C-alpha positions as a Markdown table, in Angstrom:
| # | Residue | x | y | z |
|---|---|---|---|---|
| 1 | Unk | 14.5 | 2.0 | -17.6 |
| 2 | Unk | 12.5 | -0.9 | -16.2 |
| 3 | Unk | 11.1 | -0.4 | -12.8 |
| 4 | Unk | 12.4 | -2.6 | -10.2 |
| 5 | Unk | 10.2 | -4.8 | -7.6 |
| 6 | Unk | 11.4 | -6.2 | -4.6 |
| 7 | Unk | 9.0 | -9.5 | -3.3 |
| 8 | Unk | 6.2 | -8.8 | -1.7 |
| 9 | Unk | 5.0 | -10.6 | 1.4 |
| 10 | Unk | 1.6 | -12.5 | 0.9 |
| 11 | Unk | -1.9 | -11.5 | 0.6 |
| 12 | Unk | -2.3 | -13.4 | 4.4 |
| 13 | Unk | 0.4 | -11.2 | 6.0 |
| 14 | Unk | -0.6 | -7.7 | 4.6 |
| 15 | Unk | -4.7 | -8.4 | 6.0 |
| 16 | Unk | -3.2 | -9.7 | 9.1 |
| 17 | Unk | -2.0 | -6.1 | 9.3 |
| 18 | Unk | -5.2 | -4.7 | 9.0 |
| 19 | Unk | -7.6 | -3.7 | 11.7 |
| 20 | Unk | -11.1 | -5.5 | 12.2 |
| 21 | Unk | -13.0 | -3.2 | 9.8 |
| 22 | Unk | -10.3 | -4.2 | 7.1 |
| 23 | Unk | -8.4 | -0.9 | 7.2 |
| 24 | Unk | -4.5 | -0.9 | 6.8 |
| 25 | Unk | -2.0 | 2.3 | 7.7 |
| 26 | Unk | 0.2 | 3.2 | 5.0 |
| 27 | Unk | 3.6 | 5.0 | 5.1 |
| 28 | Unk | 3.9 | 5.8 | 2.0 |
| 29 | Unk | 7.5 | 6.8 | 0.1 |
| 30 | Unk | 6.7 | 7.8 | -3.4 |
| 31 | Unk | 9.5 | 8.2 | -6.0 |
| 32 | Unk | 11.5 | 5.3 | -4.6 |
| 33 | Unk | 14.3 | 3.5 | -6.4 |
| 34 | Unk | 11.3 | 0.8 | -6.5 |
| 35 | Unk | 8.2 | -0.9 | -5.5 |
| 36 | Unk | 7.7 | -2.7 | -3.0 |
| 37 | Unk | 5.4 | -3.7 | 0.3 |
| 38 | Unk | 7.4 | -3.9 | 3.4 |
| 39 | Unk | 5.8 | -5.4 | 6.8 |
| 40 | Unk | 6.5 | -3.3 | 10.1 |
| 41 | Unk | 10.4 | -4.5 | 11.2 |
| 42 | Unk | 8.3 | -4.6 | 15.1 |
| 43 | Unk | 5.1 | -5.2 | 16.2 |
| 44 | Unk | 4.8 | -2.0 | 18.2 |
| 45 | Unk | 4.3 | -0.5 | 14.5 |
| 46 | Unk | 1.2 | -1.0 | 12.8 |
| 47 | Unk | 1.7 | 1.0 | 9.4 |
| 48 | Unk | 2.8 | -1.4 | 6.6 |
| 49 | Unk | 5.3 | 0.2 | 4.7 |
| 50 | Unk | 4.7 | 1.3 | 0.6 |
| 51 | Unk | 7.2 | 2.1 | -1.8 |
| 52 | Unk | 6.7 | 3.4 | -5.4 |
| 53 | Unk | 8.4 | 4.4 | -8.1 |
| 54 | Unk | 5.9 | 7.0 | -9.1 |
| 55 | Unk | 5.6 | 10.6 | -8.3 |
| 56 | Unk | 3.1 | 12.1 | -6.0 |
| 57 | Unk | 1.7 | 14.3 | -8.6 |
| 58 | Unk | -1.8 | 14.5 | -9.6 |
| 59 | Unk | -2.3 | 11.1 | -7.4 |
| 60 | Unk | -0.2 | 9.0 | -9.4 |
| 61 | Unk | 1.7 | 7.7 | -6.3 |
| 62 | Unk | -2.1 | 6.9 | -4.9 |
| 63 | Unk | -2.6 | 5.2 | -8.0 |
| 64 | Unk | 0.4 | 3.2 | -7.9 |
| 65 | Unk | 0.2 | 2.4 | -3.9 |
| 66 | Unk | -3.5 | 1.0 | -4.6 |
| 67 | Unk | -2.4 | -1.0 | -7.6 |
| 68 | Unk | 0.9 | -2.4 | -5.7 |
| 69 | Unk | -1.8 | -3.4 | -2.8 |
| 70 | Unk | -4.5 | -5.1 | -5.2 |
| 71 | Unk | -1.8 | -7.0 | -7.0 |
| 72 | Unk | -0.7 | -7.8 | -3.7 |
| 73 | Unk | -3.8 | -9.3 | -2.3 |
| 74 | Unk | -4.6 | -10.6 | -5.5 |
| 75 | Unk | -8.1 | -8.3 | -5.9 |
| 76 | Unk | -9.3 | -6.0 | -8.3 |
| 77 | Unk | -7.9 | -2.2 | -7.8 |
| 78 | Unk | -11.4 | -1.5 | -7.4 |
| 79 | Unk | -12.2 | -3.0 | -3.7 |
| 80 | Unk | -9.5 | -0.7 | -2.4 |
| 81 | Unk | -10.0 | 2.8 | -1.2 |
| 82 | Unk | -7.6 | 5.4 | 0.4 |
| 83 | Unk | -9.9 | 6.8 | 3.1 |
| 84 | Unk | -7.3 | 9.4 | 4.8 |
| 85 | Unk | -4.0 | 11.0 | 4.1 |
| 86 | Unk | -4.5 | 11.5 | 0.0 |
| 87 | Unk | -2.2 | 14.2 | -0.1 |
| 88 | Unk | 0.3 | 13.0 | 2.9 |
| 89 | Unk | 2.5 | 10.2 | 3.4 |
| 90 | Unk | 0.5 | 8.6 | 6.3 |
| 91 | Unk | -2.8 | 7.3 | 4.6 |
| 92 | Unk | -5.3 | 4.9 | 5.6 |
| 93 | Unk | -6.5 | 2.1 | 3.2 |
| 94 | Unk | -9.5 | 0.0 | 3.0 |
| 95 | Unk | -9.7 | -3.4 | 2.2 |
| 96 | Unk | -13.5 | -4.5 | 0.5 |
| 97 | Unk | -13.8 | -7.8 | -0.1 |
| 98 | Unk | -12.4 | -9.1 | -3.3 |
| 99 | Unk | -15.4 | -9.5 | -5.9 |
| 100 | Unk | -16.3 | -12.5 | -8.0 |
């Protein structure tokens, strides 16, 4: 079964989510019906919210949250890092500056 995408907003409106030392709070929802990036419905929320299809097991959600946000911004999966909440649903990400 091919996994399904919903359209992601851009690379501009994802950053613009992320605080001054380019990190971005993550809800995660792993095993979703499928992947997507969704931006806060209000402004009093700050954590942008990630979808994917794959199960938390042995970090493959992680995986797939970084790969979803790389593809996103258009960097390498590389520049990201999840610097809290590995193991929960409320992480914090942080963008490095795309290379090249």
């Amino acid at each position: 079964m091919a996994r399904r995408r919903i359209p992601m907003p851009s690379a501009e409106a994802i950053r613009a989510q992320a605080d001054g030392e380019g990190r971005l709070a993550i809800r995660a929802t792993p095993n979703a019906l499928a992947d997507a990036i969704l931006l806060p419905a209000e402004e009093s929320v700050s954590e942008l919210l990630v979808r994917t299809t794959a199960t938390p097991e042995g970090g493959k959600a992680n995986e797939a949250i970084l790969r979803l946000l790389a593809d996103a911004l258009g960097q390498p999966v590389s520049t990201l890092e999840v610097l809290r909440g590995g193991s929960g649903r409320t992480k914090l990400v942080r963008i490095g500056a795309a290379r090249g």
